[in-house]
Short mmCIF file of C-alpha atoms and ligand atoms in Angstrom, two decimals:
data_model
loop_
_atom_site.label_atom_id
_atom_site.label_comp_id
_atom_site.label_asym_id
_atom_site.label_seq_id
_atom_site.Cartn_x
_atom_site.Cartn_y
_atom_site.Cartn_z
CA MET A 240 136.43 54.46 -120.22
CA THR A 241 139.74 52.56 -120.62
CA LYS A 242 142.71 54.71 -121.34
CA SER A 243 144.60 54.19 -124.56
CA THR A 244 148.19 53.17 -123.95
CA GLN A 245 149.97 53.85 -127.21
CA GLN A 246 153.72 53.86 -127.40
CA ALA A 247 155.81 56.89 -128.40
CA PRO A 248 157.51 56.70 -131.79
CA ASP A 249 161.22 55.86 -131.67
CA ALA A 250 164.05 55.59 -134.19
CA SER A 251 162.99 52.09 -135.18
CA ALA A 252 159.48 53.14 -136.02
CA ASP A 253 159.91 52.96 -139.81
CA TYR A 254 157.32 50.24 -139.94
CA TYR A 255 154.71 52.46 -138.25
CA LYS A 256 155.65 55.40 -140.45
CA GLN A 257 155.01 53.32 -143.56
CA LEU A 258 151.76 52.10 -142.13
CA LEU A 259 150.56 55.61 -141.34
CA ASN A 260 151.55 56.92 -144.76
CA SER A 261 149.60 54.17 -146.46
CA ILE A 262 146.30 55.39 -145.01
CA ASP A 263 146.26 58.65 -146.88
CA ASP A 264 142.49 59.09 -146.53
CA TYR A 265 143.24 60.04 -142.92
CA ALA A 266 145.48 62.72 -141.49
CA VAL A 267 147.43 61.12 -138.64
CA PHE A 268 149.96 63.07 -136.60
CA THR A 269 151.40 63.13 -133.13
CA THR A 270 152.34 66.02 -130.88
CA ASP A 271 154.29 66.39 -127.69
CA LYS A 272 152.57 67.12 -124.37
CA HIS A 273 152.15 70.79 -125.34
CA GLY A 274 150.61 70.11 -128.70
CA LEU A 275 153.75 70.66 -130.83
CA VAL A 276 153.73 68.41 -133.90
CA ASN A 277 156.39 65.68 -133.96
CA THR A 278 155.22 63.13 -136.58
CA TRP A 279 153.19 63.77 -139.73
CA ASN A 280 151.80 61.28 -142.30
CA SER A 281 151.14 61.84 -146.02
CA GLY A 282 147.36 62.01 -145.37
CA ALA A 283 147.98 64.97 -143.03
CA GLU A 284 150.08 66.64 -145.71
CA GLN A 285 147.31 66.18 -148.26
CA LEU A 286 144.53 67.33 -145.97
CA LEU A 287 146.19 70.21 -144.13
CA GLY A 288 148.62 71.36 -146.84
CA TYR A 289 151.85 71.45 -144.76
CA SER A 290 154.85 69.35 -145.67
CA SER A 291 156.44 67.35 -142.88
CA SER A 292 159.46 69.68 -142.66
CA GLU A 293 157.23 72.78 -142.48
CA ILE A 294 155.04 71.57 -139.67
CA MET A 295 157.52 69.85 -137.36
CA GLY A 296 157.62 71.61 -134.01
CA LYS A 297 154.67 73.87 -134.82
CA ASP A 298 151.71 74.16 -132.44
CA SER A 299 148.75 72.03 -133.62
CA ALA A 300 146.55 74.95 -132.55
CA ILE A 301 147.13 76.42 -136.05
CA PHE A 302 144.67 73.88 -137.43
CA PHE A 303 141.88 75.50 -135.38
CA THR A 304 139.66 78.36 -136.50
CA ASP A 305 140.00 81.74 -134.75
CA ALA A 306 136.54 81.30 -133.27
CA ASP A 307 137.53 77.94 -131.72
CA LEU A 308 140.87 79.31 -130.51
CA LYS A 309 139.03 82.12 -128.72
CA LYS A 310 137.09 79.47 -126.84
CA SER A 311 140.32 77.45 -126.20
CA VAL A 312 138.79 74.47 -127.96
CA ASP A 313 142.31 73.23 -128.88
CA LYS A 314 143.46 73.10 -125.27
CA LYS A 315 140.21 71.63 -123.98
CA GLU A 316 140.45 68.86 -126.53
CA LEU A 317 143.88 67.80 -125.26
CA GLN A 318 142.68 67.97 -121.66
CA ILE A 319 139.66 65.77 -122.40
CA ALA A 320 141.79 63.27 -124.34
CA LYS A 321 144.27 63.05 -121.49
CA LYS A 322 141.58 62.74 -118.87
CA SER A 323 139.17 60.40 -120.63
CA GLY A 324 141.45 58.41 -122.91
CA SER A 325 140.14 60.05 -126.08
CA ALA A 326 138.36 63.15 -127.39
CA VAL A 327 136.00 62.96 -130.31
CA ASP A 328 135.05 65.98 -132.37
CA GLU A 329 133.32 67.20 -135.53
CA ARG A 330 134.25 70.74 -136.44
CA TYR A 331 135.81 73.08 -138.98
CA HIS A 332 139.61 73.00 -139.24
CA VAL A 333 141.97 75.32 -141.07
CA ARG A 334 144.44 74.39 -143.85
CA LYS A 335 147.78 76.04 -144.56
CA ASP A 336 146.10 78.26 -147.19
CA ARG A 337 143.57 79.30 -144.47
CA SER A 338 140.70 77.50 -146.22
CA VAL A 339 138.43 75.63 -143.85
CA PHE A 340 137.01 72.13 -144.09
CA TRP A 341 134.65 70.06 -142.01
CA ALA A 342 136.45 67.25 -140.24
CA SER A 343 135.71 64.48 -137.84
CA GLY A 344 138.57 63.60 -135.56
CA LYS A 345 139.75 61.66 -132.56
CA THR A 346 142.59 62.58 -130.18
CA PHE A 347 144.36 60.05 -127.93
CA PRO A 348 146.97 60.53 -125.25
CA LEU A 349 150.34 58.99 -126.04
CA MET A 350 152.35 57.19 -123.32
CA ASP A 351 155.95 56.00 -123.19
CA THR A 352 156.90 52.45 -122.22
CA ASP A 353 156.65 53.41 -118.52
CA GLY A 354 153.11 54.70 -118.99
CA LYS A 355 154.22 58.32 -118.72
CA HIS A 356 152.22 60.82 -120.74
CA ILE A 357 154.42 62.18 -123.52
CA GLY A 358 152.02 63.64 -126.08
CA PHE A 359 148.98 63.08 -128.29
CA THR A 360 147.91 61.31 -131.48
CA LYS A 361 145.33 62.98 -133.65
CA VAL A 362 143.40 61.21 -136.41
CA MET A 363 141.43 63.50 -138.68
CA ARG A 364 139.21 62.91 -141.70
CA ASN A 365 137.83 65.39 -144.22
CA MET A 366 134.04 65.26 -144.00
CA ASP A 367 133.36 68.18 -146.33
CA GLU A 368 131.55 65.99 -148.85
CA ARG A 369 129.45 64.29 -146.17
CA LYS A 370 128.57 67.63 -144.64
CA LEU A 371 127.70 69.06 -148.05
CA ALA A 372 125.56 66.01 -148.82
CA ASP A 373 123.83 66.36 -145.41
CA GLU A 374 123.24 70.03 -146.03
CA GLN A 375 121.87 69.32 -149.50
CA LEU A 376 119.65 66.59 -148.13
CA ASN A 377 118.35 68.94 -145.49
CA TYR A 378 117.78 71.60 -148.08
CA VAL A 379 115.88 69.20 -150.35
CA ARG A 380 113.84 67.97 -147.37
CA ASN A 381 112.89 71.51 -146.37
CA TYR A 382 112.20 72.37 -149.98
CA ALA A 383 109.88 69.38 -150.42
CA ASP A 384 108.18 70.15 -147.10
CA ALA A 385 107.60 73.74 -148.20
CA ILE A 386 106.07 72.63 -151.52
CA VAL A 387 103.77 70.14 -149.84
CA SER A 388 102.62 72.48 -147.11
CA ASN A 389 102.09 75.40 -149.50
CA SER A 390 100.21 73.35 -152.08
CA ARG A 391 96.59 74.40 -152.43
CA HIS A 392 95.77 70.79 -153.24
CA PRO A 393 95.34 68.32 -150.42
CA ILE A 394 98.39 66.06 -150.15
CA LEU A 395 98.57 63.02 -147.94
CA VAL A 396 101.27 60.47 -147.18
CA LEU A 397 100.04 57.11 -145.90
CA ARG A 398 101.81 54.24 -144.25
CA ASP A 399 101.30 50.75 -145.58
CA ASP A 400 98.74 50.04 -142.84
CA LEU A 401 96.80 53.07 -144.13
CA THR A 402 97.49 55.28 -141.13
CA ILE A 403 98.35 58.88 -141.89
CA TYR A 404 102.08 59.54 -141.93
CA THR A 405 101.73 63.19 -142.83
CA ALA A 406 99.31 65.53 -144.59
CA ASN A 407 99.26 69.17 -145.52
CA GLN A 408 97.02 72.01 -144.38
CA ALA A 409 94.84 71.82 -147.51
CA PHE A 410 94.04 68.20 -146.61
CA ASP A 411 93.15 69.17 -143.03
CA GLU A 412 90.91 71.93 -144.33
CA LEU A 413 89.09 69.68 -146.81
CA PHE A 414 88.28 67.10 -144.14
CA ARG A 415 88.02 69.56 -141.26
CA LEU A 416 90.76 67.82 -139.32
CA ARG A 417 93.01 69.20 -136.63
CA ARG A 418 96.69 68.48 -137.14
CA THR A 419 96.95 66.79 -133.78
CA ASP A 420 93.83 64.66 -134.41
CA ARG A 421 95.09 63.12 -137.61
CA LYS A 422 98.32 61.78 -136.18
CA SER A 423 98.40 58.03 -136.96
CA LEU A 424 94.67 58.12 -137.72
CA ASN A 425 93.54 55.34 -140.06
CA ILE A 426 92.49 56.81 -143.36
CA THR A 427 89.13 55.01 -143.28
CA GLN A 428 88.21 57.16 -140.27
CA VAL A 429 88.72 60.38 -142.22
CA GLY A 430 86.01 62.50 -143.85
CA ARG A 431 83.13 60.34 -142.65
CA GLY A 432 83.76 57.52 -145.10
CA PHE A 433 85.50 59.43 -147.89
CA PHE A 434 88.19 56.77 -148.16
CA LYS A 435 85.77 53.89 -147.65
CA LEU A 436 84.56 54.29 -151.20
CA PRO A 437 85.30 50.96 -153.02
CA GLU A 438 86.90 52.78 -155.98
CA LEU A 439 89.41 54.40 -153.65
CA GLY A 440 90.09 51.12 -151.83
CA GLU A 441 90.85 49.39 -155.15
CA LEU A 442 93.05 52.25 -156.19
CA LEU A 443 95.06 52.12 -152.98
CA ASP A 444 95.44 48.34 -153.28
CA LYS A 445 96.77 48.74 -156.79
CA VAL A 446 99.40 51.19 -155.61
CA ARG A 447 100.37 49.15 -152.56
CA GLN A 448 100.51 45.75 -154.16
CA SER A 449 101.94 46.42 -157.59
CA GLY A 450 103.59 49.80 -157.10
CA HIS A 451 101.23 50.95 -159.86
CA LYS A 452 101.20 54.73 -160.31
CA ILE A 453 97.72 56.26 -160.45
CA GLU A 454 97.56 59.33 -162.67
CA ASP A 455 94.60 61.70 -162.88
CA PHE A 456 91.95 59.24 -161.72
CA GLU A 457 88.67 61.14 -161.85
CA LEU A 458 86.19 60.49 -159.09
CA THR A 459 82.75 62.07 -158.73
CA HIS A 460 80.62 61.11 -155.76
CA GLU A 461 78.11 62.49 -153.30
CA TRP A 462 79.68 62.28 -149.85
CA PRO A 463 77.58 62.96 -146.72
CA SER A 464 80.47 64.95 -145.25
CA ILE A 465 81.38 67.22 -148.16
CA GLY A 466 78.49 66.91 -150.64
CA LYS A 467 78.80 66.15 -154.36
CA LYS A 468 82.35 66.69 -155.49
CA SER A 469 84.69 65.74 -158.31
CA PHE A 470 88.31 64.97 -157.55
CA LEU A 471 91.35 64.19 -159.64
CA ILE A 472 93.48 61.70 -157.75
CA ASN A 473 97.15 60.88 -158.18
CA ALA A 474 98.92 58.26 -156.12
CA SER A 475 102.31 56.59 -156.13
CA LEU A 476 104.68 54.73 -153.85
CA LEU A 477 107.39 56.79 -152.27
CA PRO A 478 110.91 55.33 -152.42
CA HIS A 479 111.59 52.95 -149.53
CA ARG A 480 112.99 54.70 -146.53
CA ALA A 481 115.96 53.40 -144.58
CA ASN A 482 113.72 51.29 -142.30
CA ASN A 483 112.08 49.77 -145.39
CA GLU A 484 108.78 51.38 -144.56
CA GLN A 485 106.64 51.82 -147.65
CA LEU A 486 104.77 55.09 -147.99
CA ILE A 487 102.01 56.08 -150.37
CA LEU A 488 101.84 59.63 -151.69
CA PHE A 489 98.32 60.70 -152.41
CA SER A 490 97.23 64.00 -153.92
CA ILE A 491 93.65 65.10 -154.33
CA GLU A 492 92.68 67.94 -156.63
CA ASP A 493 89.19 69.34 -156.23
CA ILE A 494 87.93 69.84 -159.80
CA THR A 495 84.24 70.29 -158.94
CA GLU A 496 84.15 73.91 -160.06
CA ARG A 497 86.17 73.29 -163.20
CA LYS A 498 83.90 70.40 -164.19
CA SER A 499 80.81 72.50 -163.72
CA LEU A 500 82.26 75.35 -165.82
CA GLU A 501 83.22 72.87 -168.56
CA GLN A 502 79.73 71.43 -168.48
CA GLN A 503 78.24 74.91 -168.84
CA LYS A 504 80.55 75.63 -171.77
CA ASP A 505 79.65 72.34 -173.48
CA ASP A 506 75.95 72.97 -172.96
CA PHE A 507 76.34 76.44 -174.41
CA ILE A 508 78.32 75.19 -177.43
CA SER A 509 75.79 72.45 -178.06
CA ILE A 510 72.75 74.74 -177.85
CA ALA A 511 74.37 77.57 -179.83
CA SER A 512 75.53 75.30 -182.64
CA HIS A 513 72.11 73.63 -182.91
CA GLU A 514 70.48 77.06 -183.12
CA ILE A 515 72.94 78.31 -185.76
CA ARG A 516 72.54 75.23 -187.98
CA THR A 517 68.92 75.91 -188.96
CA PRO A 518 69.34 79.46 -190.33
CA VAL A 519 72.60 78.46 -192.08
CA THR A 520 70.80 75.59 -193.84
CA VAL A 521 68.13 78.07 -194.98
CA ILE A 522 70.79 80.57 -196.21
CA LYS A 523 72.44 77.75 -198.17
CA ALA A 524 69.14 76.71 -199.75
CA TYR A 525 68.36 80.29 -200.84
CA ALA A 526 71.88 80.79 -202.17
CA GLN A 527 71.51 77.65 -204.28
CA ILE A 528 68.14 78.84 -205.66
CA LEU A 529 69.73 82.21 -206.46
CA GLN A 530 72.69 80.52 -208.14
CA LYS A 531 70.38 78.42 -210.33
CA ARG A 532 68.17 81.40 -211.26
CA ALA A 533 71.24 83.51 -212.06
CA ALA A 534 72.59 80.73 -214.28
CA ASP A 535 69.21 80.48 -216.07
CA ALA A 536 69.25 84.25 -216.59
CA SER A 537 72.94 84.13 -217.65
CA ASP A 538 73.73 86.69 -214.92
CA GLN A 539 77.34 85.76 -214.18
CA TYR A 540 77.86 88.37 -211.50
CA LEU A 541 74.83 87.20 -209.53
CA ALA A 542 75.81 83.55 -210.03
CA GLY A 543 79.31 84.28 -208.72
CA THR A 544 77.99 86.18 -205.69
CA ALA A 545 75.47 83.46 -204.86
CA GLY A 546 78.27 80.91 -205.26
CA LYS A 547 80.39 82.82 -202.68
CA VAL A 548 77.44 82.93 -200.25
CA ASN A 549 77.03 79.20 -200.70
CA GLU A 550 80.73 78.59 -200.14
CA LYS A 551 80.84 80.70 -196.96
CA ALA A 552 77.68 79.00 -195.70
CA ASP A 553 79.51 75.67 -196.18
CA LYS A 554 82.45 76.97 -194.11
CA LEU A 555 80.10 78.16 -191.40
CA MET A 556 78.33 74.82 -191.42
CA SER A 557 81.57 72.88 -191.07
CA MET A 558 82.59 75.07 -188.13
CA VAL A 559 79.23 74.51 -186.48
CA THR A 560 79.59 70.77 -187.13
CA TYR A 561 82.98 70.77 -185.36
CA LEU A 562 81.49 72.63 -182.41
CA LEU A 563 78.64 70.14 -182.19
CA ASP A 564 81.04 67.23 -182.58
CA THR A 565 83.23 68.37 -179.71
CA SER A 566 80.30 68.72 -177.36
CA GLN A 567 79.12 65.26 -178.44
CA LEU A 568 82.65 63.94 -177.94
CA GLU A 569 82.61 65.15 -174.35
CA LEU A 570 79.51 63.05 -173.84
CA GLY A 571 81.10 60.14 -175.72
CA GLU A 572 78.36 60.23 -178.34
CA LEU A 573 80.15 60.60 -181.66
CA LEU A 574 78.17 58.33 -183.97
CA ILE A 575 79.93 56.31 -186.67
CA ARG A 576 77.99 54.85 -189.60
CA LYS A 577 80.22 52.48 -191.54
CA SER A 578 80.00 51.55 -195.21
CA HIS A 579 82.40 50.11 -197.80
CA PHE A 580 84.12 52.70 -199.99
CA ASP A 581 87.36 53.42 -201.84
CA ILE A 582 89.30 56.04 -199.86
CA VAL A 583 91.35 57.04 -202.95
CA GLU A 584 88.12 58.02 -204.68
CA LEU A 585 87.17 60.11 -201.64
CA ILE A 586 90.59 61.81 -201.71
CA ASN A 587 90.18 62.67 -205.40
CA GLU A 588 86.72 64.10 -204.70
CA SER A 589 88.04 66.27 -201.84
CA ILE A 590 90.93 67.52 -203.97
CA SER A 591 88.62 68.40 -206.89
CA GLU A 592 86.31 70.35 -204.57
CA LEU A 593 89.21 72.17 -202.97
CA ARG A 594 90.69 73.10 -206.37
CA LEU A 595 87.56 75.15 -207.06
CA ILE A 596 88.31 77.51 -204.18
CA ASP A 597 92.06 77.24 -203.55
CA ASN A 598 95.16 78.08 -205.57
CA HIS A 599 97.56 75.54 -204.06
CA THR A 600 99.08 72.89 -206.32
CA LEU A 601 97.12 69.91 -205.04
CA LEU A 602 98.60 66.52 -205.93
CA ALA A 603 97.46 62.93 -205.29
CA LYS A 604 100.12 60.22 -205.23
CA GLY A 605 100.47 56.55 -204.35
CA LYS A 606 97.92 53.73 -204.49
CA LYS A 607 95.04 54.03 -206.92
CA CYS A 608 92.53 52.10 -204.83
CA ALA A 609 92.13 51.26 -201.12
CA ASN A 610 88.86 49.91 -199.82
CA VAL A 611 87.89 50.61 -196.24
CA LEU A 612 84.88 49.93 -194.06
CA ALA A 613 84.37 53.30 -192.40
CA ASP A 614 82.12 56.32 -191.97
CA ARG A 615 82.53 58.10 -195.32
CA PHE A 616 81.22 61.44 -194.02
CA ARG A 617 83.52 61.39 -190.96
CA ILE A 618 86.59 60.33 -192.95
CA SER A 619 85.93 63.07 -195.50
CA GLN A 620 85.69 65.48 -192.54
CA VAL A 621 89.19 64.36 -191.40
CA LEU A 622 90.60 64.56 -194.93
CA ASN A 623 89.13 68.01 -195.54
CA ASN A 624 90.45 69.23 -192.22
CA LEU A 625 93.98 68.08 -193.05
CA LEU A 626 93.79 69.46 -196.61
CA ASN A 627 92.34 72.79 -195.46
CA ASN A 628 95.01 73.11 -192.76
CA ALA A 629 97.78 72.28 -195.25
CA CYS A 630 96.50 75.10 -197.50
CA LYS A 631 95.74 77.52 -194.66
CA TYR A 632 99.17 77.18 -193.01
CA SER A 633 101.35 77.24 -196.17
CA PRO A 634 102.12 79.89 -198.82
CA PRO A 635 99.52 80.26 -201.62
CA ASP A 636 100.42 78.34 -204.80
CA SER A 637 102.84 76.03 -202.89
CA PRO A 638 102.34 72.26 -203.36
CA VAL A 639 100.14 70.17 -201.07
CA THR A 640 100.49 66.43 -201.65
CA VAL A 641 98.27 63.57 -200.56
CA ASN A 642 99.96 60.17 -200.61
CA VAL A 643 98.32 56.77 -200.12
CA THR A 644 100.35 53.74 -199.04
CA ILE A 645 99.25 50.26 -198.05
CA ASN A 646 100.84 48.06 -195.44
CA THR A 647 99.69 44.56 -196.31
CA ASN A 648 101.24 43.01 -193.18
CA LYS A 649 99.23 45.27 -190.92
CA ASN A 650 96.32 45.28 -193.35
CA GLN A 651 96.05 49.03 -193.20
CA VAL A 652 96.11 52.06 -195.42
CA THR A 653 98.03 55.22 -194.51
CA ILE A 654 97.17 58.62 -195.92
CA SER A 655 99.61 61.51 -195.60
CA VAL A 656 99.07 65.20 -196.35
CA THR A 657 102.29 67.16 -196.89
CA ASP A 658 102.72 70.92 -197.04
CA SER A 659 105.71 73.26 -197.06
CA GLY A 660 104.25 75.80 -194.68
CA ILE A 661 104.83 77.36 -191.26
CA GLY A 662 105.22 74.04 -189.39
CA ILE A 663 104.66 73.43 -185.69
CA PRO A 664 107.39 73.79 -183.02
CA LYS A 665 108.38 70.35 -181.68
CA ALA A 666 107.64 71.24 -178.06
CA GLU A 667 104.04 72.09 -178.89
CA GLN A 668 103.28 68.99 -180.92
CA PRO A 669 102.09 66.81 -178.01
CA ASN A 670 99.25 69.31 -177.44
CA LEU A 671 98.11 69.37 -181.03
CA PHE A 672 95.04 67.17 -180.72
CA LYS A 673 93.69 68.88 -177.60
CA ARG A 674 90.41 70.75 -177.74
CA PHE A 675 90.72 74.45 -178.74
CA TRP A 676 94.50 74.13 -178.89
CA ARG A 677 96.42 76.23 -181.47
CA ALA A 678 100.15 76.37 -182.20
CA SER A 679 102.13 79.57 -181.63
CA SER A 680 103.25 79.45 -185.28
CA ALA A 681 99.58 79.99 -186.26
CA THR A 682 98.50 82.46 -183.57
CA SER A 683 101.60 84.64 -183.94
CA ARG A 684 100.70 85.10 -187.63
CA ASN A 685 97.04 85.81 -186.82
CA ILE A 686 95.84 82.94 -189.01
CA ALA A 687 92.17 82.38 -188.15
CA GLY A 688 91.11 79.07 -186.61
CA ILE A 689 89.40 77.58 -183.56
CA GLY A 690 91.55 74.54 -182.78
CA LEU A 691 88.80 71.92 -183.05
CA GLY A 692 89.46 70.17 -186.38
CA LEU A 693 92.35 68.00 -185.21
CA HIS A 694 90.63 67.21 -181.91
CA VAL A 695 87.59 65.86 -183.76
CA SER A 696 89.78 64.15 -186.39
CA LYS A 697 91.64 62.23 -183.72
CA ALA A 698 88.37 61.07 -182.14
CA VAL A 699 87.04 59.97 -185.54
CA ILE A 700 90.20 58.05 -186.42
CA SER A 701 90.41 56.45 -182.96
CA GLN A 702 86.80 55.27 -183.28
CA HIS A 703 87.88 53.53 -186.50
CA ARG A 704 90.78 51.84 -184.67
CA GLY A 705 93.22 53.91 -186.64
CA ASN A 706 96.02 56.30 -185.76
CA ILE A 707 96.70 59.94 -186.52
CA TRP A 708 100.12 61.57 -186.12
CA LEU A 709 102.42 64.15 -187.64
CA LYS A 710 105.98 65.08 -188.50
CA SER A 711 106.67 68.76 -188.50
CA GLU A 712 109.32 71.35 -187.86
CA LYS A 713 108.86 75.07 -187.36
CA ASP A 714 109.10 76.91 -190.71
CA LYS A 715 109.82 73.66 -192.54
CA GLY A 716 106.35 72.34 -193.35
CA SER A 717 104.27 69.51 -191.92
CA VAL A 718 103.17 66.01 -192.80
CA PHE A 719 99.98 64.76 -191.17
CA TYR A 720 99.30 61.03 -191.37
CA PHE A 721 96.32 58.88 -190.54
CA SER A 722 95.92 55.13 -190.90
CA LEU A 723 92.80 52.99 -191.15
CA PRO A 724 92.23 49.23 -191.29
CA LEU A 725 91.59 48.00 -194.81
CA ALA A 726 88.24 46.35 -195.49
CA HIS A 727 88.46 42.54 -195.43
CA GLY A 728 89.18 41.09 -198.84
CA SER A 729 90.88 44.28 -200.12
P1 LIG B 55 92.34 75.33 -186.52
O1 LIG B 55 93.14 75.19 -187.77
O2 LIG B 55 90.92 75.71 -186.76
O3 LIG B 55 93.00 76.21 -185.53
P2 LIG B 55 92.89 72.48 -186.02
O4 LIG B 55 92.41 71.65 -184.88
O5 LIG B 55 92.62 71.96 -187.38
O6 LIG B 55 92.24 73.92 -185.80
O7 LIG B 55 94.44 72.67 -185.85
C1 LIG B 55 94.95 72.97 -184.56
C2 LIG B 55 96.23 73.77 -184.68
O8 LIG B 55 97.25 72.95 -185.24
C3 LIG B 55 96.14 74.94 -185.64
O9 LIG B 55 95.59 76.07 -185.00
C4 LIG B 55 97.58 75.14 -186.04
O10 LIG B 55 98.24 75.88 -185.04
C5 LIG B 55 98.13 73.74 -186.05
N1 LIG B 55 98.14 73.13 -187.39
C6 LIG B 55 97.29 72.22 -187.89
N2 LIG B 55 97.65 71.86 -189.14
C7 LIG B 55 98.77 72.55 -189.44
C8 LIG B 55 99.64 72.61 -190.59
N3 LIG B 55 99.42 71.87 -191.68
N4 LIG B 55 100.70 73.43 -190.51
C9 LIG B 55 100.95 74.17 -189.41
N5 LIG B 55 100.15 74.16 -188.30
C10 LIG B 55 99.09 73.37 -188.32
#
């Protein structure tokens, strides 16, 4: 290594002094042969906290930590610099207020014009932020590693050429791989053809070529290696690494058991609701006969009681219908039979029927006619669900308003049902149309319900190419809307 041959500062060194002070990102100072400070720039003052007058003549060893002083790191550094022309270091240093910081530094020997060693120059830079960033990066890396390796779901990271970059233990267990065996293995060689499935190939191509994110892709297949299984697959590109290598993150969730339980539940719901329907229909028929006979015999008490039985049988029937609908929905079999009708007329009918059994102030507003081509029974199911909910989740006697508006540009009709009831917390609203889902505002008040009406309503409206949505706030009431295309020529 060539030795540095810097010149000692002299009285005419104002120029150098100015130069050194201008680089205040760096602490630059010189010492004599024994390490006693003899020049000091503004960067050194900022970094180490001593003013020039305070530090002059002091031993530069005071910038070292006690631990380093014990090991004579300060002296060794000067020796190395003198011997090798420079000494490079990265270590903690100490400020005037005894706080420590991480610094990178370089020490050079200083020679006079005759080449005689007269001292040292030290250049020091605060690397606290870099060190902190490195530490944080390391922490995040370890954190991510811990999540991946502890995940019960198989996780895999692939290179662009489809060789395995890394995988977790759950992945190894699923495909009975040994960690050492899978290193740089091509994915098509894993799980006796698991990844050779065309659907998976297409999926990977999509991610690789367009950066497309794959979310919850469901895959059911009978594999020779692992049997019939259902998986939920998520895949996305990982941010480019420094070397521009593109990685694909792939997670596989085994949902075989969950699917089979759901299937059992759907089968049960479907069978049970079919079985309940028949006796309920019979109860309804008898209640109607009773009601008629009671009316003929002018027995008001009996007529009223039979009427109640009839009403409750209707409720039971609508619940059973929802249950049947949801199991049909799971199979994608919800049948729609369309006919032309005026939806305002249907609304008026529903309101009149509801008035017979409910004390809310039910109001109809807006357009007086709106013709649609839709399934009248299904739309009345949606309307009744929204009206019943508005009554169920708001104080008795409070107003419930149905409003009909028409958007001629979009050629659609929008129906809204407004109540001033318990509302739904904002955070829970995205879940509202999920099967069996109920809001905390309803469950905390023990209001009975099964969380199927809105799920079925959404499916019905979607099948009509319409939309269903809501505006609601906890304790401030709700407005449920649904829109439908108007019939041509309306
Ligand atoms: P159910 O009323 O039988 O529980 P729904 O599917 O009709 O089933 O409604 C799902 C949930 O949405 C309800 O349980 C309730 O928490 C909430 N909800 C629906 N309509 C309203 C409303 N008008 N006001 C407040 N909450 C409502």
